[in-house]
C-alpha cells in the first residue's frame, strides 16, 4: 500500500477499548515505516547501555542477539508485565490486561522451568498474581493521570516516525508510544554540529500535581530499596525519554519516577514482609543533563560503528563482569565460544523493522 500522500494511517483498530493504533511517518521522508527503516540505523538507550557497559557485551547483544536461557525468561516476564501495564494505563479492564499478559508470556498455565533453574518461580500463575496485586496497589497509590495530548498539538518537527494509540476523542496516549526522532546536537568542545537518530518507547508520561513526568516501570527479581533506585539517578534512558517527550509536547518535564515491581520468588508469598511495589523519585534533570545524555548516545553509537569496522569488540573486566549474563561465555576459551553460544544461549536475528516495532 502506498501511503506517500498521507503522513498518518491506521495500523489497527481495537474495538474493545475504543483505541486506534496509528502510525506516523514524516511527509516526504519515506512512504512507509519499512522504507523509513531502510534509510536509517536505529538506536535506543538500551542499545547504548550495552556498549557503555562493555563493548563485548554489546557485541553479544546487538550483533548476535544472544540471550542466556535463564535470563531470557526474566526478560520475557518483564515484557509480559509491561504489556499488561500498558493496557491498564489506557483504561483496559484487569481481565483483558491479564489476557494480554498471558499472550506476551506465551506459555500455558501448566508450563514450568525444570527444578533448580535460576528463575523456576516464573510461570503464568506467578505473573498473574503479581499483576493482580499491582492493580490493588495502584488503586491506593496512583495520584496521577496518564498524559494525553491532542494529535494536532503534537510537535513533530524532529519526529521521523511514530506509533501511538489514539482515543475516540482524538487524544494521543503517549504511554508506550514508539517514536523515532532526530536531535541536532553540538559538540561541547569544538562546537561541531552533530545529528543523532534516536528511537524509544517511554513507559508512561504522566500528569501529576500540574506537572509532567516520566513514570518508568522496572521489574526485578531483586528486593526493592533505595539502593535499587540510586542506579537510575543519572539514567541515560530516562534523560533521553525526557528529551523526546519535551520535543513532542513542547513542555518542560519535571523529572522521572521509577515504578518498582518485584517479581522474585517471594512476590506471591503472603508471608513476605518486603516491598512488592515501590515508587521512587522523582529524579530531576536539567536541560544540560538531558543534552549530555543525548551526546552520550551519539558517541556510543560512533563507538559501535568503529568496533564493527575494526571487527573486534574489546572486553571490559572487573566490575563490568559482575552479574553479567556472558561471564561464563567470556571465561570459555575463545576457540570454544561458538559451541557455548549454541548450547547455553538463545540466538536469533532481529531486523531493523522488528527493532522499531518491538522497542
Short mmCIF file of C-alpha atoms in Angstrom, two decimals:
data_model
loop_
_atom_site.label_atom_id
_atom_site.label_comp_id
_atom_site.label_asym_id
_atom_site.label_seq_id
_atom_site.Cartn_x
_atom_site.Cartn_y
_atom_site.Cartn_z
CA UNK A 1 0.00 0.00 0.00
CA UNK A 2 1.34 3.43 -0.94
CA UNK A 3 0.98 5.87 1.94
CA UNK A 4 3.03 8.63 0.34
CA UNK A 5 0.07 11.02 0.19
CA UNK A 6 -0.72 10.78 3.90
CA UNK A 7 1.54 11.08 6.94
CA UNK A 8 -0.92 9.31 9.29
CA UNK A 9 -2.65 5.99 8.82
CA UNK A 10 -4.43 3.39 10.92
CA UNK A 11 -2.46 0.27 11.75
CA UNK A 12 -5.16 -1.44 13.83
CA UNK A 13 -8.47 -0.64 15.50
CA UNK A 14 -9.14 -2.17 18.93
CA UNK A 15 -12.90 -2.05 19.22
CA UNK A 16 -12.96 -3.43 22.76
CA UNK A 17 -11.09 -0.40 24.12
CA UNK A 18 -12.06 2.28 21.62
CA UNK A 19 -8.37 2.90 20.88
CA UNK A 20 -6.86 3.07 17.42
CA UNK A 21 -3.22 2.26 16.73
CA UNK A 22 -1.97 5.00 14.45
CA UNK A 23 1.27 5.27 12.50
CA UNK A 24 3.07 8.45 11.51
CA UNK A 25 5.91 8.91 9.02
CA UNK A 26 7.32 12.33 8.23
CA UNK A 27 5.89 13.50 4.88
CA UNK A 28 8.48 13.32 2.14
CA UNK A 29 10.87 11.26 4.25
CA UNK A 30 9.52 7.82 3.39
CA UNK A 31 6.24 6.34 2.10
CA UNK A 32 6.00 3.84 4.97
CA UNK A 33 7.78 2.52 8.05
CA UNK A 34 9.72 -0.17 6.18
CA UNK A 35 11.15 2.42 3.80
CA UNK A 36 11.99 4.66 6.74
CA UNK A 37 13.82 1.82 8.47
CA UNK A 38 15.85 1.15 5.33
CA UNK A 39 17.08 4.76 5.37
CA UNK A 40 18.35 4.94 8.91
CA UNK A 41 20.15 2.97 11.60
CA UNK A 42 18.01 2.60 14.69
CA UNK A 43 19.48 3.35 18.09
CA UNK A 44 17.98 3.44 21.56
CA UNK A 45 19.03 3.76 25.18
CA UNK A 46 19.09 0.00 25.74
CA UNK A 47 21.49 -0.48 22.83
CA UNK A 48 23.77 2.27 24.09
CA UNK A 49 23.80 0.84 27.63
CA UNK A 50 25.10 -2.46 26.27
CA UNK A 51 28.02 -0.76 24.52
CA UNK A 52 28.68 1.53 27.51
CA UNK A 53 28.81 -1.39 29.93
CA UNK A 54 31.25 -3.40 27.83
CA UNK A 55 31.88 -3.48 24.06
CA UNK A 56 31.90 -7.29 24.10
CA UNK A 57 28.58 -7.29 25.98
CA UNK A 58 27.24 -5.01 23.25
CA UNK A 59 28.53 -7.32 20.53
CA UNK A 60 26.78 -10.35 22.01
CA UNK A 61 23.51 -8.43 22.40
CA UNK A 62 23.44 -6.33 19.24
CA UNK A 63 25.17 -8.45 16.62
CA UNK A 64 24.20 -11.91 17.87
CA UNK A 65 21.01 -11.13 19.81
CA UNK A 66 22.35 -13.58 22.37
CA UNK A 67 20.33 -14.39 25.49
CA UNK A 68 21.20 -16.90 28.19
CA UNK A 69 18.48 -19.49 28.58
CA UNK A 70 17.81 -18.41 32.19
CA UNK A 71 17.91 -14.66 31.64
CA UNK A 72 15.62 -14.92 28.60
CA UNK A 73 12.77 -15.91 30.94
CA UNK A 74 13.43 -12.91 33.20
CA UNK A 75 13.26 -10.61 30.18
CA UNK A 76 10.10 -12.34 28.99
CA UNK A 77 8.48 -11.86 32.39
CA UNK A 78 9.29 -8.15 32.26
CA UNK A 79 7.84 -7.93 28.77
CA UNK A 80 4.62 -9.61 29.91
CA UNK A 81 4.17 -7.29 32.91
CA UNK A 82 4.88 -4.28 30.70
CA UNK A 83 2.24 -5.42 28.18
CA UNK A 84 -0.38 -5.64 30.94
CA UNK A 85 0.60 -2.26 32.41
CA UNK A 86 0.47 -0.59 29.00
CA UNK A 87 -3.15 -1.71 28.61
CA UNK A 88 -4.03 -0.98 32.25
CA UNK A 89 -3.00 2.66 31.94
CA UNK A 90 -5.12 3.15 28.83
CA UNK A 91 -8.23 2.12 30.77
CA UNK A 92 -8.44 -1.55 29.78
CA UNK A 93 -10.11 -3.68 32.48
CA UNK A 94 -7.98 -6.03 34.57
CA UNK A 95 -9.24 -9.25 32.99
CA UNK A 96 -8.35 -8.04 29.50
CA UNK A 97 -4.95 -6.95 30.82
CA UNK A 98 -4.38 -10.45 32.18
CA UNK A 99 -5.17 -11.88 28.77
CA UNK A 100 -2.54 -9.59 27.22
CA UNK A 101 -0.07 -10.63 29.91
CA UNK A 102 -0.63 -14.28 29.03
CA UNK A 103 -0.28 -13.56 25.34
CA UNK A 104 3.05 -11.77 25.88
CA UNK A 105 4.29 -14.55 28.19
CA UNK A 106 3.42 -17.09 25.51
CA UNK A 107 3.31 -20.20 27.69
CA UNK A 108 0.31 -22.10 29.07
CA UNK A 109 -0.69 -22.27 32.71
CA UNK A 110 0.94 -25.67 33.30
CA UNK A 111 4.36 -24.74 31.90
CA UNK A 112 7.25 -24.76 34.39
CA UNK A 113 11.02 -24.45 34.21
CA UNK A 114 12.95 -27.51 35.44
CA UNK A 115 13.66 -27.69 39.21
CA UNK A 116 16.88 -25.92 40.09
CA UNK A 117 16.57 -23.34 37.32
CA UNK A 118 17.52 -19.81 38.33
CA UNK A 119 14.04 -18.48 37.55
CA UNK A 120 11.93 -21.58 38.17
CA UNK A 121 9.39 -19.43 40.04
CA UNK A 122 8.43 -17.64 36.82
CA UNK A 123 5.26 -19.03 35.33
CA UNK A 124 1.90 -17.68 34.22
CA UNK A 125 0.19 -18.06 37.59
CA UNK A 126 3.01 -16.22 39.37
CA UNK A 127 2.90 -13.30 36.94
CA UNK A 128 -0.89 -13.08 37.11
CA UNK A 129 -0.79 -12.79 40.90
CA UNK A 130 1.89 -10.10 40.68
CA UNK A 131 -0.26 -8.09 38.30
CA UNK A 132 -3.47 -8.53 40.33
CA UNK A 133 -1.65 -7.34 43.43
CA UNK A 134 -0.34 -4.38 41.47
CA UNK A 135 -3.86 -3.37 40.44
CA UNK A 136 -4.83 -3.25 44.12
CA UNK A 137 -1.67 -1.29 44.93
CA UNK A 138 -2.28 1.20 42.12
CA UNK A 139 -5.86 1.84 43.28
CA UNK A 140 -4.47 3.09 46.58
CA UNK A 141 -1.31 4.88 45.43
CA UNK A 142 -1.80 6.30 41.93
CA UNK A 143 -2.12 10.08 42.24
CA UNK A 144 -1.50 10.88 38.58
CA UNK A 145 -3.14 10.69 35.19
CA UNK A 146 -1.57 9.30 32.00
CA UNK A 147 -0.51 12.19 29.78
CA UNK A 148 -2.79 12.64 26.78
CA UNK A 149 -2.19 15.18 24.00
CA UNK A 150 -4.38 16.24 21.11
CA UNK A 151 -2.89 14.97 17.91
CA UNK A 152 -2.92 18.41 16.34
CA UNK A 153 -0.86 19.69 19.30
CA UNK A 154 1.99 17.21 18.79
CA UNK A 155 5.28 18.87 17.85
CA UNK A 156 6.55 16.62 15.07
CA UNK A 157 9.40 18.74 13.71
CA UNK A 158 12.00 16.27 14.96
CA UNK A 159 9.94 13.08 14.60
CA UNK A 160 10.76 10.80 11.66
CA UNK A 161 8.24 8.12 12.58
CA UNK A 162 5.94 7.05 15.37
CA UNK A 163 3.34 4.55 16.52
CA UNK A 164 0.80 5.52 19.17
CA UNK A 165 -2.70 4.86 20.49
CA UNK A 166 -5.43 7.34 19.61
CA UNK A 167 -8.61 7.70 21.68
CA UNK A 168 -12.04 8.17 20.15
CA UNK A 169 -11.74 11.85 21.14
CA UNK A 170 -8.58 12.26 19.05
CA UNK A 171 -6.17 12.24 22.00
CA UNK A 172 -2.77 10.59 21.66
CA UNK A 173 -1.85 8.23 24.50
CA UNK A 174 1.87 8.90 24.99
CA UNK A 175 2.37 5.88 27.25
CA UNK A 176 4.11 3.03 25.38
CA UNK A 177 4.12 5.10 22.17
CA UNK A 178 7.09 4.44 19.90
CA UNK A 179 8.99 7.39 18.46
CA UNK A 180 11.90 7.61 16.08
CA UNK A 181 13.45 11.07 16.23
CA UNK A 182 16.39 13.17 15.18
CA UNK A 183 18.19 15.50 17.55
CA UNK A 184 20.53 18.30 16.48
CA UNK A 185 23.39 18.39 18.97
CA UNK A 186 26.57 20.42 19.35
CA UNK A 187 29.98 19.03 20.24
CA UNK A 188 30.76 20.59 23.65
CA UNK A 189 34.45 21.14 22.84
CA UNK A 190 34.57 22.00 19.13
CA UNK A 191 31.08 23.39 18.51
CA UNK A 192 30.70 20.98 15.59
CA UNK A 193 27.03 20.21 14.74
CA UNK A 194 26.03 16.58 15.32
CA UNK A 195 22.86 14.70 14.42
CA UNK A 196 21.54 11.78 16.44
CA UNK A 197 18.80 9.49 15.14
CA UNK A 198 17.26 8.02 18.25
CA UNK A 199 14.30 5.74 18.99
CA UNK A 200 12.46 4.98 22.19
CA UNK A 201 9.24 3.99 23.91
CA UNK A 202 8.64 5.88 27.15
CA UNK A 203 6.66 3.66 29.51
CA UNK A 204 4.23 6.25 30.83
CA UNK A 205 4.45 10.05 30.63
CA UNK A 206 2.13 11.33 33.35
CA UNK A 207 0.50 14.48 34.67
CA UNK A 208 0.83 14.81 38.44
CA UNK A 209 0.29 17.91 40.53
CA UNK A 210 0.10 20.08 37.44
CA UNK A 211 3.49 18.95 36.13
CA UNK A 212 4.61 16.33 33.61
CA UNK A 213 6.88 13.41 34.49
CA UNK A 214 8.21 10.17 33.06
CA UNK A 215 6.88 7.17 35.00
CA UNK A 216 9.11 4.20 34.20
CA UNK A 217 8.19 0.61 35.08
CA UNK A 218 11.05 -1.58 36.30
CA UNK A 219 10.55 -5.27 37.08
CA UNK A 220 13.19 -7.00 39.16
CA UNK A 221 13.81 -10.28 40.93
CA UNK A 222 15.88 -8.39 43.50
CA UNK A 223 14.42 -6.74 46.57
CA UNK A 224 13.25 -3.16 46.25
CA UNK A 225 15.01 -0.44 48.20
CA UNK A 226 16.84 2.86 47.96
CA UNK A 227 19.91 1.08 46.56
CA UNK A 228 17.77 -0.07 43.64
CA UNK A 229 16.54 3.45 42.99
CA UNK A 230 20.03 5.01 43.07
CA UNK A 231 21.19 3.18 39.94
CA UNK A 232 18.80 5.30 37.87
CA UNK A 233 19.99 8.63 39.25
CA UNK A 234 21.79 9.53 36.00
CA UNK A 235 19.94 7.12 33.71
CA UNK A 236 20.63 7.90 30.06
CA UNK A 237 17.39 6.16 29.22
CA UNK A 238 15.26 8.39 31.45
CA UNK A 239 17.08 11.54 30.34
CA UNK A 240 16.57 10.50 26.72
CA UNK A 241 12.87 9.90 27.32
CA UNK A 242 12.55 13.36 28.83
CA UNK A 243 14.24 14.86 25.80
CA UNK A 244 11.86 13.04 23.47
CA UNK A 245 8.64 13.93 25.32
CA UNK A 246 9.72 17.56 25.73
CA UNK A 247 10.27 17.87 21.98
CA UNK A 248 6.95 16.19 21.19
CA UNK A 249 4.80 18.12 23.68
CA UNK A 250 6.68 21.42 23.77
CA UNK A 251 6.59 21.37 27.59
CA UNK A 252 9.34 21.01 30.17
CA UNK A 253 9.23 17.82 32.24
CA UNK A 254 9.72 17.94 36.00
CA UNK A 255 11.61 14.66 36.29
CA UNK A 256 11.29 10.89 36.20
CA UNK A 257 9.87 8.40 38.69
CA UNK A 258 10.61 4.69 38.96
CA UNK A 259 7.72 2.26 39.39
CA UNK A 260 9.48 -0.69 41.02
CA UNK A 261 7.77 -4.08 40.69
CA UNK A 262 9.19 -7.09 42.50
CA UNK A 263 8.67 -10.33 40.53
CA UNK A 264 11.05 -12.51 42.54
CA UNK A 265 10.28 -15.86 44.12
CA UNK A 266 8.64 -14.35 47.23
CA UNK A 267 6.42 -11.89 45.36
CA UNK A 268 3.41 -14.23 45.67
CA UNK A 269 4.18 -15.46 49.20
CA UNK A 270 1.64 -13.92 51.57
CA UNK A 271 4.20 -14.21 54.40
CA UNK A 272 6.68 -11.97 52.57
CA UNK A 273 7.19 -8.74 54.54
CA UNK A 274 9.28 -6.84 52.00
CA UNK A 275 8.05 -4.33 49.44
CA UNK A 276 6.30 -5.86 46.45
CA UNK A 277 5.91 -2.47 44.79
CA UNK A 278 7.62 0.85 45.42
CA UNK A 279 7.65 4.29 43.85
CA UNK A 280 10.95 6.16 43.78
CA UNK A 281 11.68 9.71 42.78
CA UNK A 282 11.43 11.98 41.11
CA UNK A 283 14.87 12.23 39.63
CA UNK A 284 15.20 15.73 38.26
CA UNK A 285 17.39 16.55 35.28
CA UNK A 286 18.49 19.92 33.98
CA UNK A 287 18.36 20.56 30.24
CA UNK A 288 22.15 20.30 30.26
CA UNK A 289 21.85 16.81 31.76
CA UNK A 290 19.39 15.83 29.03
CA UNK A 291 21.68 17.17 26.31
CA UNK A 292 24.59 15.31 27.86
CA UNK A 293 22.66 12.03 27.76
CA UNK A 294 21.92 12.52 24.06
CA UNK A 295 25.60 13.25 23.42
CA UNK A 296 26.43 10.04 25.27
CA UNK A 297 24.14 8.16 22.90
CA UNK A 298 25.74 9.77 19.87
CA UNK A 299 29.31 8.85 20.80
CA UNK A 300 28.43 5.32 21.90
CA UNK A 301 26.81 4.87 18.52
CA UNK A 302 30.02 6.02 16.85
CA UNK A 303 31.96 3.60 19.05
CA UNK A 304 29.75 0.73 17.89
CA UNK A 305 30.44 1.58 14.24
CA UNK A 306 34.19 1.78 14.95
CA UNK A 307 34.30 -1.61 16.69
CA UNK A 308 32.26 -3.16 13.88
CA UNK A 309 34.56 -1.63 11.26
CA UNK A 310 37.63 -2.99 13.04
CA UNK A 311 35.97 -6.37 13.50
CA UNK A 312 36.78 -6.54 17.21
CA UNK A 313 34.82 -5.63 20.35
CA UNK A 314 37.17 -5.39 23.37
CA UNK A 315 36.27 -6.77 26.78
CA UNK A 316 35.93 -4.76 29.95
CA UNK A 317 36.75 -6.62 33.15
CA UNK A 318 36.41 -6.16 36.88
CA UNK A 319 33.12 -4.63 37.99
CA UNK A 320 31.74 -4.85 34.45
CA UNK A 321 31.69 -8.64 34.87
CA UNK A 322 29.51 -8.58 37.98
CA UNK A 323 26.12 -10.20 37.29
CA UNK A 324 26.95 -10.34 33.57
CA UNK A 325 24.96 -12.84 31.53
CA UNK A 326 28.05 -13.57 29.45
CA UNK A 327 30.65 -14.12 32.21
CA UNK A 328 30.75 -17.87 31.58
CA UNK A 329 30.95 -17.32 27.85
CA UNK A 330 33.93 -14.97 28.16
CA UNK A 331 35.59 -17.40 30.58
CA UNK A 332 35.38 -20.09 27.90
CA UNK A 333 38.44 -20.43 25.68
CA UNK A 334 37.89 -18.23 22.57
CA UNK A 335 38.03 -21.14 20.12
CA UNK A 336 35.21 -22.92 22.00
CA UNK A 337 32.82 -19.96 22.41
CA UNK A 338 30.76 -20.74 19.32
CA UNK A 339 29.86 -24.10 20.90
CA UNK A 340 28.98 -22.37 24.18
CA UNK A 341 26.72 -19.95 22.29
CA UNK A 342 24.78 -22.77 20.66
CA UNK A 343 24.31 -24.84 23.81
CA UNK A 344 23.69 -22.28 26.56
CA UNK A 345 22.14 -19.32 24.76
CA UNK A 346 19.19 -18.46 22.59
CA UNK A 347 20.07 -16.71 19.36
CA UNK A 348 18.01 -15.02 16.72
CA UNK A 349 18.19 -12.40 14.05
CA UNK A 350 16.40 -9.15 14.80
CA UNK A 351 15.77 -7.00 11.78
CA UNK A 352 15.75 -3.23 11.87
CA UNK A 353 11.99 -3.10 11.33
CA UNK A 354 11.40 -5.57 14.15
CA UNK A 355 13.60 -3.43 16.40
CA UNK A 356 11.43 -0.37 15.85
CA UNK A 357 8.09 -2.14 16.11
CA UNK A 358 9.07 -4.04 19.24
CA UNK A 359 11.04 -1.37 21.11
#
